[in-house]
PDB file of C-alpha atoms in Angstrom:
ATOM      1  CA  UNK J1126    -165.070-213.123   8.786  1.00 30.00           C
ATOM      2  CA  UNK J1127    -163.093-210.596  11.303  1.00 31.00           C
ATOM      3  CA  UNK J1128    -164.769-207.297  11.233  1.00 35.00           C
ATOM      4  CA  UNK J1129    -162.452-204.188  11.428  1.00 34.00           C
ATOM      5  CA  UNK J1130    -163.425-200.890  13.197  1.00 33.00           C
ATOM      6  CA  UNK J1131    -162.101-198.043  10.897  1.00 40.00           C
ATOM      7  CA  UNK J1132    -161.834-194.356  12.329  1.00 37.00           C
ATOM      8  CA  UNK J1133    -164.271-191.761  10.757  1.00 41.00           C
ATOM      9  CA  UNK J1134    -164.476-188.220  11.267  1.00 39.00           C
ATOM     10  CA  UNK J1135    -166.813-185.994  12.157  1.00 36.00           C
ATOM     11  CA  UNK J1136    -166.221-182.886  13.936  1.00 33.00           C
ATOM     12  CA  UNK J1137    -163.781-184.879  15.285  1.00 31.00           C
ATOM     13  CA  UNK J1138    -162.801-188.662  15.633  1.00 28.00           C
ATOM     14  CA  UNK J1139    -164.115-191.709  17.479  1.00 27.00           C
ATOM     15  CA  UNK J1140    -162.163-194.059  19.230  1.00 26.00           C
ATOM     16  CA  UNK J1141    -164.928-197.061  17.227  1.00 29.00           C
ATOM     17  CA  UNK J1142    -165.931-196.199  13.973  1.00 37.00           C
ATOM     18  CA  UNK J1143    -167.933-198.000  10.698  1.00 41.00           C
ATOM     19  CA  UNK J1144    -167.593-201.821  10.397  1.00 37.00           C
ATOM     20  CA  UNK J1145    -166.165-203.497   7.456  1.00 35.00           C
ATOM     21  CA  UNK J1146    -167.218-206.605   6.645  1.00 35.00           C
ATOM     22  CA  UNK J1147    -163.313-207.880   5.217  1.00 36.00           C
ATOM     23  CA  UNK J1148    -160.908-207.879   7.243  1.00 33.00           C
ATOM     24  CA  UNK J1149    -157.500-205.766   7.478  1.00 34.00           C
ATOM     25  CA  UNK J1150    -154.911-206.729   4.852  1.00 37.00           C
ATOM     26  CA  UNK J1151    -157.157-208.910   2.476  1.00 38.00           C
ATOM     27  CA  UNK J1152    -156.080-208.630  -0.747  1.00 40.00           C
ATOM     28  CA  UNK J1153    -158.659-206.837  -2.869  1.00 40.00           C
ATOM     29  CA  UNK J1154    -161.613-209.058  -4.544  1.00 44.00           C
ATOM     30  CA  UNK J1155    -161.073-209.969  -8.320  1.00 45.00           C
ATOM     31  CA  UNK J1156    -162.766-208.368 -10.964  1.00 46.00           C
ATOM     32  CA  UNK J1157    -166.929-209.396 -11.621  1.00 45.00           C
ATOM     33  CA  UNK J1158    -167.466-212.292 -13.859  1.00 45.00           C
ATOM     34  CA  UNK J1159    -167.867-211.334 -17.390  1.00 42.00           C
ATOM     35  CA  UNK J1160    -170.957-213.725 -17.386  1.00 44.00           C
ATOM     36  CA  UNK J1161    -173.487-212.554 -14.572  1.00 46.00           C
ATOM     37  CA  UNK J1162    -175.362-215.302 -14.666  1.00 45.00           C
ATOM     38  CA  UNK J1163    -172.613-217.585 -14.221  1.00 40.00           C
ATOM     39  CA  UNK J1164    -172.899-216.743 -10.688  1.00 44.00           C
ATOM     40  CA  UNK J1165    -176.197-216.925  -9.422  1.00 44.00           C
ATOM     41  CA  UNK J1166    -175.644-220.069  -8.473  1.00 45.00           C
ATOM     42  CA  UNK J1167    -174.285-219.993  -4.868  1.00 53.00           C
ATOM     43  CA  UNK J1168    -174.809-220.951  -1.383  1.00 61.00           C
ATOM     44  CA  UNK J1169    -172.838-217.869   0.636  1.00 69.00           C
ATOM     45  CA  UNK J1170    -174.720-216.235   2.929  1.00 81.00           C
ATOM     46  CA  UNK J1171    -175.905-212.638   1.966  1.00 90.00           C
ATOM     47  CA  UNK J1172    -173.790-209.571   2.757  1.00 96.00           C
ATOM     48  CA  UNK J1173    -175.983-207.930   5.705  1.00 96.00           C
ATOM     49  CA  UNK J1174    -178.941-205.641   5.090  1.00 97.00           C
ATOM     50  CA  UNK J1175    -178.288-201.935   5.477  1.00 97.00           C
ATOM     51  CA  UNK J1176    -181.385-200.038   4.530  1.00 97.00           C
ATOM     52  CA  UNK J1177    -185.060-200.817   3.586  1.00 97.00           C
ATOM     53  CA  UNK J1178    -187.048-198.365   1.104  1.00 95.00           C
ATOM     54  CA  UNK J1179    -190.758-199.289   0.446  1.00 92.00           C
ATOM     55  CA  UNK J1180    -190.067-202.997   1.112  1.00 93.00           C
ATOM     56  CA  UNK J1181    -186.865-203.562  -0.632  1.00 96.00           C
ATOM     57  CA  UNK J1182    -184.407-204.511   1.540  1.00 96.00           C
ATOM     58  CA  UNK J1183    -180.859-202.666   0.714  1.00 98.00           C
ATOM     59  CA  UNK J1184    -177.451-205.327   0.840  1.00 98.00           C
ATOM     60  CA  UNK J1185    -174.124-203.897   1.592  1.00 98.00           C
ATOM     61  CA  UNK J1186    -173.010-204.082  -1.973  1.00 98.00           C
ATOM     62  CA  UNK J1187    -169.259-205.001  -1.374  1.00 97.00           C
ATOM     63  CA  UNK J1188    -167.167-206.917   1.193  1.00 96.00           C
ATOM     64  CA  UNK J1189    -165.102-204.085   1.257  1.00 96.00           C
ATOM     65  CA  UNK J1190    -167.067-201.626   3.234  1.00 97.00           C
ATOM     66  CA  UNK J1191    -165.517-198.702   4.714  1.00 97.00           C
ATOM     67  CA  UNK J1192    -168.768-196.557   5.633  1.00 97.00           C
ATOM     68  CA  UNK J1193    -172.305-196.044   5.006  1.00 98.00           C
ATOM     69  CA  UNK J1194    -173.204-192.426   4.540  1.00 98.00           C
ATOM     70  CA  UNK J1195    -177.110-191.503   4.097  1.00 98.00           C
ATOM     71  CA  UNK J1196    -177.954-187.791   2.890  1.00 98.00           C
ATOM     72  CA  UNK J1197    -181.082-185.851   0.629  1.00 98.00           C
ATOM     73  CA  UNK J1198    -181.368-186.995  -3.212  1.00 97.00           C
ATOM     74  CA  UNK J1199    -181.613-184.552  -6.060  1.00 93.00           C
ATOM     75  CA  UNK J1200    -184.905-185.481  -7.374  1.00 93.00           C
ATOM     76  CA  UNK J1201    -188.631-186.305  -5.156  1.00 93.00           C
ATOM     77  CA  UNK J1202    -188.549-189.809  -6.809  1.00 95.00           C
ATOM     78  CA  UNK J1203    -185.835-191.292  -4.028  1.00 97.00           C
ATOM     79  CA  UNK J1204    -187.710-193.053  -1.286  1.00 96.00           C
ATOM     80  CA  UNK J1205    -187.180-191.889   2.013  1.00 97.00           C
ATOM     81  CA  UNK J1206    -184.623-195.364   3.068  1.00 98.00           C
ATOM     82  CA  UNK J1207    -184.786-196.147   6.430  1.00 97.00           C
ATOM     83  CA  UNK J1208    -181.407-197.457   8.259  1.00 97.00           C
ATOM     84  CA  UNK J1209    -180.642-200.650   9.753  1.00 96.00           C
ATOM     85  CA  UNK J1210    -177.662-199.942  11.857  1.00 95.00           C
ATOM     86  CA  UNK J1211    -176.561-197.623  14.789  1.00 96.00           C
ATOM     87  CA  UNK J1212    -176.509-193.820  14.358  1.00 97.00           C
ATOM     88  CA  UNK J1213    -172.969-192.775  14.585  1.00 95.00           C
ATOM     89  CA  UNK J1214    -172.960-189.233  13.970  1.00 95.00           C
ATOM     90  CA  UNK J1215    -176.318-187.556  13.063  1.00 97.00           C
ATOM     91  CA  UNK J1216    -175.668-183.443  11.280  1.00 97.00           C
ATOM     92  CA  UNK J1217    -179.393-183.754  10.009  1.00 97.00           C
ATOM     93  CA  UNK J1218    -181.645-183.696  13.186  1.00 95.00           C
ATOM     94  CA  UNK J1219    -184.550-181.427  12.399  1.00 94.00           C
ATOM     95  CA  UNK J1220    -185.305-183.996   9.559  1.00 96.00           C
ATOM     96  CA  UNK J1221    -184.178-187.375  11.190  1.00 97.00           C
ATOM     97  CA  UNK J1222    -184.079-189.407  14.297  1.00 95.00           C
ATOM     98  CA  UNK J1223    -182.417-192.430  14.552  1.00 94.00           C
ATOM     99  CA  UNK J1224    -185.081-195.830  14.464  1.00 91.00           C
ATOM    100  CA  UNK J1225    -184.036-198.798  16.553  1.00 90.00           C
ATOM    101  CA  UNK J1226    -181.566-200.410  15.353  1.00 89.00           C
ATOM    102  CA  UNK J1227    -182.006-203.941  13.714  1.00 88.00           C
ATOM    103  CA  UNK J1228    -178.477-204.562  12.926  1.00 88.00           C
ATOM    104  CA  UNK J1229    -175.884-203.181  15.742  1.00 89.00           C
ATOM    105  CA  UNK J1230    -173.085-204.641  14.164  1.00 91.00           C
ATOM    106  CA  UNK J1231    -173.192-201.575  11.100  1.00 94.00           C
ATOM    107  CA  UNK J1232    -173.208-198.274  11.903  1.00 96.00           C
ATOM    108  CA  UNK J1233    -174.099-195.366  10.035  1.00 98.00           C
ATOM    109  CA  UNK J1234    -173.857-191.626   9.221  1.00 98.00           C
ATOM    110  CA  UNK J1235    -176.353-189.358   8.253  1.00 98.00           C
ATOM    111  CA  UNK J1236    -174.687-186.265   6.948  1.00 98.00           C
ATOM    112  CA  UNK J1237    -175.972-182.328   7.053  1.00 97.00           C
ATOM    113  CA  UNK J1238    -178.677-180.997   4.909  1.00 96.00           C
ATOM    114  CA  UNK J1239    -177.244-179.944   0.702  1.00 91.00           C
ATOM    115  CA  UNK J1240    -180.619-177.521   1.327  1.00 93.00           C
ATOM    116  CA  UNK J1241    -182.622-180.134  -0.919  1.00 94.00           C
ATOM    117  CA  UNK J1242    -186.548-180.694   0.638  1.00 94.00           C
ATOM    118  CA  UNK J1243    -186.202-184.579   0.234  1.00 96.00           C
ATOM    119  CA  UNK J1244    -185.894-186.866   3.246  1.00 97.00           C
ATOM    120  CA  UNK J1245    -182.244-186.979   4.918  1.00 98.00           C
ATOM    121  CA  UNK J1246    -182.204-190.437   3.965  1.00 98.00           C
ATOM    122  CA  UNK J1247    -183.136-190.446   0.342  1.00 98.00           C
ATOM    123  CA  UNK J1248    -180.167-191.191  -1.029  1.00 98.00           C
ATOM    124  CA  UNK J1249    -176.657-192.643   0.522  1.00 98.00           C
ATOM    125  CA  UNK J1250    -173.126-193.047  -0.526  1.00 98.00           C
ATOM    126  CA  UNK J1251    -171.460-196.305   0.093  1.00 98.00           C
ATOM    127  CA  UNK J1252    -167.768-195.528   0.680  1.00 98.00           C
ATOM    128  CA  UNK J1253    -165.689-198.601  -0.258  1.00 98.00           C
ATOM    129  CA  UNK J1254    -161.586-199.876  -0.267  1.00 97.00           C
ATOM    130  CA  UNK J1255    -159.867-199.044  -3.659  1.00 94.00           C
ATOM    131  CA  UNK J1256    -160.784-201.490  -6.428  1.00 93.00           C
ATOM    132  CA  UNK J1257    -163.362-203.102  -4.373  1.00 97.00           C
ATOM    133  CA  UNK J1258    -165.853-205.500  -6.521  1.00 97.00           C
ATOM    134  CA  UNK J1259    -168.988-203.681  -6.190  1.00 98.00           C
ATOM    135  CA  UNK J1260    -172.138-206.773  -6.162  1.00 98.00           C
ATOM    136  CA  UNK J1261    -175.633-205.911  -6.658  1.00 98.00           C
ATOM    137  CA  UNK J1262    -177.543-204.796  -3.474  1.00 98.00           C
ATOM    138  CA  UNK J1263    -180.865-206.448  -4.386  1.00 97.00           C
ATOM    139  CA  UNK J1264    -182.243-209.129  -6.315  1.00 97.00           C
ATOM    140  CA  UNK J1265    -184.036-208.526  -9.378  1.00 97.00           C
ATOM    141  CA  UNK J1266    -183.300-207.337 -13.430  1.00 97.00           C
ATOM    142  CA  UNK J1267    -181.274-204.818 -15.013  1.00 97.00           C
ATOM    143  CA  UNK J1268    -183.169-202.035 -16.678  1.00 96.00           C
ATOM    144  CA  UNK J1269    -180.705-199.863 -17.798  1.00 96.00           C
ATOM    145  CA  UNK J1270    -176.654-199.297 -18.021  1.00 98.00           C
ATOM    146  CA  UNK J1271    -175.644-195.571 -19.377  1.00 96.00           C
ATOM    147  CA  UNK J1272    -172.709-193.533 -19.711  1.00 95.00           C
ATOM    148  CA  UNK J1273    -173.548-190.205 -18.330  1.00 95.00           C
ATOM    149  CA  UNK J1274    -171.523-186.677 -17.717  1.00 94.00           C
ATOM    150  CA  UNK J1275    -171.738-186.710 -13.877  1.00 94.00           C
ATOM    151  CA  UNK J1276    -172.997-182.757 -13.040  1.00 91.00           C
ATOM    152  CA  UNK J1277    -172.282-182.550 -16.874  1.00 91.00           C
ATOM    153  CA  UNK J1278    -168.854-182.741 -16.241  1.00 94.00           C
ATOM    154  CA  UNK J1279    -167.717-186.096 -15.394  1.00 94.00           C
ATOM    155  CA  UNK J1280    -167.529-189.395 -16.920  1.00 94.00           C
ATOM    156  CA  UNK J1281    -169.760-191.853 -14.771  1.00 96.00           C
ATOM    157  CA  UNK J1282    -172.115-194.513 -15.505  1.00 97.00           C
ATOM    158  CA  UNK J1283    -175.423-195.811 -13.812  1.00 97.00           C
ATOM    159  CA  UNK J1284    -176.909-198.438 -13.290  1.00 98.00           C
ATOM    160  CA  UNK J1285    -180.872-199.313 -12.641  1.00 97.00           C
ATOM    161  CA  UNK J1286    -182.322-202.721 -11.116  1.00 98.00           C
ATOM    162  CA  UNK J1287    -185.565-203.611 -11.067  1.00 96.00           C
ATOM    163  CA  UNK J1288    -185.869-205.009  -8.191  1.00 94.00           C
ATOM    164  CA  UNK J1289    -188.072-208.350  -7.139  1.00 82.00           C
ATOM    165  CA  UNK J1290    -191.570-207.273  -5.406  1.00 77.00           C
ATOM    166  CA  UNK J1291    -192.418-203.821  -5.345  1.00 74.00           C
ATOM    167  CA  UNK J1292    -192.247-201.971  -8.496  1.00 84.00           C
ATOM    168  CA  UNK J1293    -188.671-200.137  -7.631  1.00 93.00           C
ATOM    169  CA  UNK J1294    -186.283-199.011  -9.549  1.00 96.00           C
ATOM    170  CA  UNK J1295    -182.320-199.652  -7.557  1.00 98.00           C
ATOM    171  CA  UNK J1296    -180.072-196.775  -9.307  1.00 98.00           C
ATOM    172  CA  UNK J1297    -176.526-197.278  -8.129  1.00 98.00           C
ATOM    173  CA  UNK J1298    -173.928-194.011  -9.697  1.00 98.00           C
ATOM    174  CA  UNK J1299    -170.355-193.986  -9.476  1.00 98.00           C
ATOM    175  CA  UNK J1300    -168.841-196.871 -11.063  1.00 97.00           C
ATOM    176  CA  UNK J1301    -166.453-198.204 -13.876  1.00 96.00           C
ATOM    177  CA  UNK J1302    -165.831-201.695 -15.883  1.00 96.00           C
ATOM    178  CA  UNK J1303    -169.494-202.490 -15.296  1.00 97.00           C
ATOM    179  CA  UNK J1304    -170.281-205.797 -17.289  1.00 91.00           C
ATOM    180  CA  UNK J1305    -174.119-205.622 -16.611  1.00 96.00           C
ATOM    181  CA  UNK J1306    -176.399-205.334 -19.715  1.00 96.00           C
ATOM    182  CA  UNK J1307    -180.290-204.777 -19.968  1.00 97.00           C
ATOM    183  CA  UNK J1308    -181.896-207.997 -18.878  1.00 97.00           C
ATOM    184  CA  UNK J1309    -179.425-209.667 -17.098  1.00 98.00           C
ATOM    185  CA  UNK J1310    -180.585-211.335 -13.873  1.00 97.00           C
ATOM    186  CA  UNK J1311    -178.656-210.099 -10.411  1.00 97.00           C
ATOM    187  CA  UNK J1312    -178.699-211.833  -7.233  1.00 97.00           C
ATOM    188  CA  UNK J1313    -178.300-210.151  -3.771  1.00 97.00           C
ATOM    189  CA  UNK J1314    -174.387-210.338  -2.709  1.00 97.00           C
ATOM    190  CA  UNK J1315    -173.655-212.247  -5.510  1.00 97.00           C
ATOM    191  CA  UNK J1316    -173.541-210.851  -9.306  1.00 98.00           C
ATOM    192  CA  UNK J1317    -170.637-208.834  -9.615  1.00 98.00           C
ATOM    193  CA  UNK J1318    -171.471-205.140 -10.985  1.00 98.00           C
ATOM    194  CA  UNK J1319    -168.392-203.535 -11.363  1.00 97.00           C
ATOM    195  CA  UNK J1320    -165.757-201.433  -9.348  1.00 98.00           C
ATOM    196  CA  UNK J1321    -166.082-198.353  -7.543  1.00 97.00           C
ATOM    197  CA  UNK J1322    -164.770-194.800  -9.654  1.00 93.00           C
ATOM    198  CA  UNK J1323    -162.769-192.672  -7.560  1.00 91.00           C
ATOM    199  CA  UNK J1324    -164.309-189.348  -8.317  1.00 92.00           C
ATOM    200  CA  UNK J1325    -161.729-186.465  -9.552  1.00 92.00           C
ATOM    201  CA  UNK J1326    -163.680-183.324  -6.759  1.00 93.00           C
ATOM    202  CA  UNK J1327    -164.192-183.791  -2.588  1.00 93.00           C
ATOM    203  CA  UNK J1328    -167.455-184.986  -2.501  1.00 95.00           C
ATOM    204  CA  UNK J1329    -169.937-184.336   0.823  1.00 96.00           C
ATOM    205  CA  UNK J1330    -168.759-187.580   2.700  1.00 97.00           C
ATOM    206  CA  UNK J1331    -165.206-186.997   1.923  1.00 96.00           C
ATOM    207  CA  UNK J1332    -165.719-184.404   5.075  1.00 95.00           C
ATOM    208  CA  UNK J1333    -166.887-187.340   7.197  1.00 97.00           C
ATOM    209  CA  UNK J1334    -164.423-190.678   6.095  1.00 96.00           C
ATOM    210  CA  UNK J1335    -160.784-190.109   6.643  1.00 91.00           C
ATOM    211  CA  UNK J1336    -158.787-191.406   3.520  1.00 91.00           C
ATOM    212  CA  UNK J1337    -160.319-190.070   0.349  1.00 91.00           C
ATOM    213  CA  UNK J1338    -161.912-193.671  -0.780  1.00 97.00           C
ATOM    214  CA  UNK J1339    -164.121-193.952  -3.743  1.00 97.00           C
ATOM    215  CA  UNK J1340    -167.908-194.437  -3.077  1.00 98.00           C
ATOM    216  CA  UNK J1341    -171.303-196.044  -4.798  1.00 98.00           C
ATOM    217  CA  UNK J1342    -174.254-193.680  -4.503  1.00 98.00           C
ATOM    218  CA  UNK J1343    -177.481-195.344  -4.295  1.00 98.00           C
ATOM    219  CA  UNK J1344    -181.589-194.812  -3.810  1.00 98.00           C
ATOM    220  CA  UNK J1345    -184.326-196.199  -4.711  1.00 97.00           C
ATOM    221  CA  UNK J1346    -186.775-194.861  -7.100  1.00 96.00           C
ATOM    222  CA  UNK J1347    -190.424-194.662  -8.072  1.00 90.00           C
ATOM    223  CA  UNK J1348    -190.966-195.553 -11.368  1.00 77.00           C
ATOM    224  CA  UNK J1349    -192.298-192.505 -13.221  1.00 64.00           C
ATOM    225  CA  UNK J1350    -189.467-190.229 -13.084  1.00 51.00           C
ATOM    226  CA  UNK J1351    -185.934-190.715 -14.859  1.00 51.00           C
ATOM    227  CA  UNK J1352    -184.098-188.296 -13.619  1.00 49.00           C
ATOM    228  CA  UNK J1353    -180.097-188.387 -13.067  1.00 50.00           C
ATOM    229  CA  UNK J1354    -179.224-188.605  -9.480  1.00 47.00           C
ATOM    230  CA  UNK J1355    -176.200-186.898  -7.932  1.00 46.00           C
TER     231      UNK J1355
END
Protein backbone atom coordinates (compact mmCIF):
# COMPACT_ATOMS: atom_id res chain seq x y z
CA UNK A 1 0.00 0.00 0.00
CA UNK A 2 1.05 3.79 -1.07
CA UNK A 3 1.16 5.90 1.98
CA UNK A 4 -0.11 9.55 1.59
CA UNK A 5 1.36 12.55 3.53
CA UNK A 6 -1.70 14.74 4.54
CA UNK A 7 -1.10 18.46 5.76
CA UNK A 8 -1.92 19.15 9.50
CA UNK A 9 -1.94 22.25 11.30
CA UNK A 10 -0.53 23.50 14.07
CA UNK A 11 0.33 26.98 14.64
CA UNK A 12 0.86 26.72 11.26
CA UNK A 13 1.37 24.02 8.46
CA UNK A 14 4.04 21.51 7.48
CA UNK A 15 5.19 20.89 4.21
CA UNK A 16 4.99 16.54 5.54
CA UNK A 17 2.35 15.78 7.71
CA UNK A 18 0.51 12.34 9.38
CA UNK A 19 0.70 9.13 7.27
CA UNK A 20 -2.26 7.30 6.10
CA UNK A 21 -2.07 3.96 5.63
CA UNK A 22 -4.75 3.98 2.21
CA UNK A 23 -3.92 5.63 -0.33
CA UNK A 24 -5.44 8.89 -2.12
CA UNK A 25 -8.71 8.25 -3.97
CA UNK A 26 -9.58 4.68 -2.55
CA UNK A 27 -12.96 4.28 -2.38
CA UNK A 28 -14.09 4.05 1.23
CA UNK A 29 -14.03 0.40 3.01
CA UNK A 30 -17.50 -1.41 3.19
CA UNK A 31 -19.44 -1.62 6.13
CA UNK A 32 -18.16 -4.41 9.20
CA UNK A 33 -19.49 -7.84 8.82
CA UNK A 34 -22.65 -8.36 10.64
CA UNK A 35 -21.00 -11.65 11.96
CA UNK A 36 -17.62 -10.74 13.81
CA UNK A 37 -16.51 -13.87 13.99
CA UNK A 38 -16.87 -14.55 10.48
CA UNK A 39 -13.72 -12.77 10.13
CA UNK A 40 -11.20 -13.84 12.37
CA UNK A 41 -10.08 -15.97 10.07
CA UNK A 42 -7.41 -14.15 7.97
CA UNK A 43 -3.91 -14.01 6.92
CA UNK A 44 -3.39 -9.91 6.29
CA UNK A 45 -0.82 -8.52 7.99
CA UNK A 46 -1.76 -6.26 11.04
CA UNK A 47 -2.40 -2.53 10.62
CA UNK A 48 0.89 -1.04 12.40
CA UNK A 49 1.19 -0.50 16.14
CA UNK A 50 0.68 3.05 17.35
CA UNK A 51 0.80 3.09 21.10
CA UNK A 52 1.58 0.62 23.98
CA UNK A 53 -0.22 1.07 27.54
CA UNK A 54 0.86 -1.44 30.30
CA UNK A 55 1.76 -4.09 27.68
CA UNK A 56 -1.03 -3.86 25.28
CA UNK A 57 0.06 -2.94 22.18
CA UNK A 58 -2.43 -0.21 20.44
CA UNK A 59 -3.29 -1.05 16.29
CA UNK A 60 -4.21 1.77 14.07
CA UNK A 61 -7.84 0.87 14.08
CA UNK A 62 -8.69 1.81 10.39
CA UNK A 63 -6.94 1.89 6.99
CA UNK A 64 -8.17 5.16 6.70
CA UNK A 65 -5.98 7.11 8.98
CA UNK A 66 -5.75 10.72 8.76
CA UNK A 67 -3.93 11.54 12.23
CA UNK A 68 -3.12 10.33 15.55
CA UNK A 69 -3.74 12.89 18.23
CA UNK A 70 -2.68 11.94 22.01
CA UNK A 71 -4.01 14.35 24.91
CA UNK A 72 -5.06 13.98 29.08
CA UNK A 73 -8.21 11.60 29.84
CA UNK A 74 -11.06 12.63 32.07
CA UNK A 75 -10.74 10.06 34.67
CA UNK A 76 -7.09 8.59 36.67
CA UNK A 77 -8.06 5.09 35.31
CA UNK A 78 -6.44 5.86 31.56
CA UNK A 79 -2.93 4.52 31.43
CA UNK A 80 -0.37 6.83 30.64
CA UNK A 81 0.08 5.26 26.51
CA UNK A 82 3.29 5.65 25.29
CA UNK A 83 3.75 6.52 21.35
CA UNK A 84 5.29 4.62 18.70
CA UNK A 85 5.84 7.13 16.02
CA UNK A 86 7.66 10.53 15.45
CA UNK A 87 6.65 13.64 17.44
CA UNK A 88 5.24 16.04 15.01
CA UNK A 89 4.13 18.85 16.95
CA UNK A 90 4.42 18.62 20.79
CA UNK A 91 1.91 21.78 22.83
CA UNK A 92 2.34 19.58 26.08
CA UNK A 93 6.11 19.78 27.05
CA UNK A 94 6.24 20.27 30.78
CA UNK A 95 4.40 16.83 30.92
CA UNK A 96 5.94 14.95 27.84
CA UNK A 97 9.01 14.30 25.85
CA UNK A 98 9.03 12.49 22.91
CA UNK A 99 10.58 8.49 23.40
CA UNK A 100 12.50 7.09 20.47
CA UNK A 101 10.66 6.32 17.98
CA UNK A 102 9.92 2.59 17.04
CA UNK A 103 7.87 3.23 14.07
CA UNK A 104 9.12 6.40 11.84
CA UNK A 105 6.78 5.76 9.27
CA UNK A 106 3.59 7.30 11.77
CA UNK A 107 3.80 10.37 13.21
CA UNK A 108 2.02 11.86 15.93
CA UNK A 109 0.61 14.87 17.84
CA UNK A 110 0.40 15.46 21.29
CA UNK A 111 -1.94 18.33 21.85
CA UNK A 112 -1.94 21.19 24.84
CA UNK A 113 -2.97 20.51 28.33
CA UNK A 114 -7.50 20.58 28.89
CA UNK A 115 -5.94 21.48 32.68
CA UNK A 116 -6.72 17.70 33.65
CA UNK A 117 -3.63 16.15 36.13
CA UNK A 118 -3.52 12.85 34.01
CA UNK A 119 -0.58 12.03 31.76
CA UNK A 120 -0.55 13.98 28.24
CA UNK A 121 -0.88 10.73 26.75
CA UNK A 122 -3.75 9.14 28.54
CA UNK A 123 -6.08 9.25 26.13
CA UNK A 124 -5.90 9.96 22.09
CA UNK A 125 -8.23 10.70 19.30
CA UNK A 126 -7.84 8.81 16.13
CA UNK A 127 -8.95 11.16 13.34
CA UNK A 128 -10.16 9.08 10.36
CA UNK A 129 -11.65 9.66 6.38
CA UNK A 130 -15.53 9.93 6.35
CA UNK A 131 -17.26 6.55 6.67
CA UNK A 132 -14.10 4.82 7.38
CA UNK A 133 -14.63 1.05 8.82
CA UNK A 134 -13.34 1.44 12.20
CA UNK A 135 -11.53 -2.46 13.22
CA UNK A 136 -10.68 -3.31 16.64
CA UNK A 137 -7.21 -2.08 17.86
CA UNK A 138 -6.41 -5.13 20.00
CA UNK A 139 -7.16 -8.62 20.33
CA UNK A 140 -9.27 -9.86 22.97
CA UNK A 141 -13.40 -9.90 24.12
CA UNK A 142 -16.05 -7.47 24.18
CA UNK A 143 -17.20 -6.42 27.60
CA UNK A 144 -19.56 -3.95 26.99
CA UNK A 145 -21.51 -1.90 24.03
CA UNK A 146 -23.73 1.23 25.46
CA UNK A 147 -25.56 4.04 24.18
CA UNK A 148 -24.50 6.99 26.14
CA UNK A 149 -25.33 11.02 26.08
CA UNK A 150 -21.79 12.19 25.15
CA UNK A 151 -21.14 15.32 27.92
CA UNK A 152 -24.91 14.50 28.53
CA UNK A 153 -25.72 15.94 25.46
CA UNK A 154 -24.90 13.83 22.60
CA UNK A 155 -25.83 10.59 21.23
CA UNK A 156 -22.59 8.31 21.21
CA UNK A 157 -21.87 4.85 22.01
CA UNK A 158 -18.79 2.97 23.58
CA UNK A 159 -17.29 0.31 23.32
CA UNK A 160 -14.95 -1.83 25.94
CA UNK A 161 -12.45 -4.80 24.98
CA UNK A 162 -10.93 -6.86 27.17
CA UNK A 163 -8.00 -7.21 25.90
CA UNK A 164 -5.63 -10.60 25.72
CA UNK A 165 -2.81 -10.52 28.62
CA UNK A 166 -2.95 -7.91 31.03
CA UNK A 167 -6.14 -7.32 32.72
CA UNK A 168 -7.12 -4.02 30.47
CA UNK A 169 -10.00 -2.73 29.63
CA UNK A 170 -9.73 -1.00 25.50
CA UNK A 171 -12.68 1.77 25.61
CA UNK A 172 -13.00 3.18 22.12
CA UNK A 173 -15.99 6.48 22.08
CA UNK A 174 -17.26 8.03 19.12
CA UNK A 175 -18.85 5.66 16.88
CA UNK A 176 -22.14 4.55 15.07
CA UNK A 177 -23.65 1.16 13.38
CA UNK A 178 -21.50 -0.80 15.81
CA UNK A 179 -22.44 -4.60 15.36
CA UNK A 180 -20.29 -5.78 18.39
CA UNK A 181 -22.19 -7.50 21.28
CA UNK A 182 -20.91 -8.69 24.81
CA UNK A 183 -18.76 -11.71 24.19
CA UNK A 184 -17.91 -11.54 20.83
CA UNK A 185 -14.28 -12.35 20.02
CA UNK A 186 -12.15 -9.36 18.08
CA UNK A 187 -9.01 -9.79 16.34
CA UNK A 188 -6.33 -7.04 15.87
CA UNK A 189 -6.95 -5.25 12.28
CA UNK A 190 -9.46 -7.52 11.52
CA UNK A 191 -13.14 -7.55 13.21
CA UNK A 192 -14.93 -4.76 11.94
CA UNK A 193 -16.40 -2.42 14.86
CA UNK A 194 -18.25 0.07 13.26
CA UNK A 195 -17.85 3.60 11.59
CA UNK A 196 -16.58 6.69 12.88
CA UNK A 197 -19.58 9.54 14.20
CA UNK A 198 -18.85 12.87 13.03
CA UNK A 199 -19.42 14.82 16.17
CA UNK A 200 -22.04 17.90 15.86
CA UNK A 201 -19.23 20.72 18.24
CA UNK A 202 -15.20 21.51 17.23
CA UNK A 203 -13.60 19.19 19.27
CA UNK A 204 -9.70 19.85 20.68
CA UNK A 205 -7.98 18.20 17.56
CA UNK A 206 -10.23 19.87 15.17
CA UNK A 207 -7.59 22.93 15.99
CA UNK A 208 -4.75 20.66 14.87
CA UNK A 209 -6.22 18.46 11.50
CA UNK A 210 -7.31 20.60 8.65
CA UNK A 211 -10.73 19.26 7.26
CA UNK A 212 -13.16 18.72 10.08
CA UNK A 213 -12.95 14.63 9.90
CA UNK A 214 -14.67 12.50 12.41
CA UNK A 215 -12.44 10.78 15.07
CA UNK A 216 -12.34 7.46 17.53
CA UNK A 217 -11.24 8.37 21.04
CA UNK A 218 -9.47 5.72 22.78
CA UNK A 219 -7.43 4.66 26.27
CA UNK A 220 -6.90 2.07 28.06
CA UNK A 221 -8.25 1.42 31.41
CA UNK A 222 -7.66 -0.22 34.77
CA UNK A 223 -10.26 -2.30 35.71
CA UNK A 224 -11.86 -0.87 38.85
CA UNK A 225 -13.25 2.27 37.64
CA UNK A 226 -16.22 2.69 35.02
CA UNK A 227 -16.24 5.91 34.38
CA UNK A 228 -17.37 7.64 30.90
CA UNK A 229 -14.47 9.01 29.06
CA UNK A 230 -14.59 12.20 27.01
Amino acid sequence: VTATLLSVTGAGMWGVGLVAFRPAGTASPAPPPSTPEASLTTDQEPLPAFAVGDRIRLHVPTEGLVAVAFHEASYSDAVRLRPLGVCRICRNRWKFSPPAAVNGDLRYIVMDSRGRSHPATSAVDVVVRRNAEIVSPVDGVVRRVKRYRLYGRYRDVRVEIRAAGPRRRVVLLHLSHVRLRKGDRVQASVTGIGLPRRLPFESQVDRYVRGRYPHVHLEVKRPAARHRSS
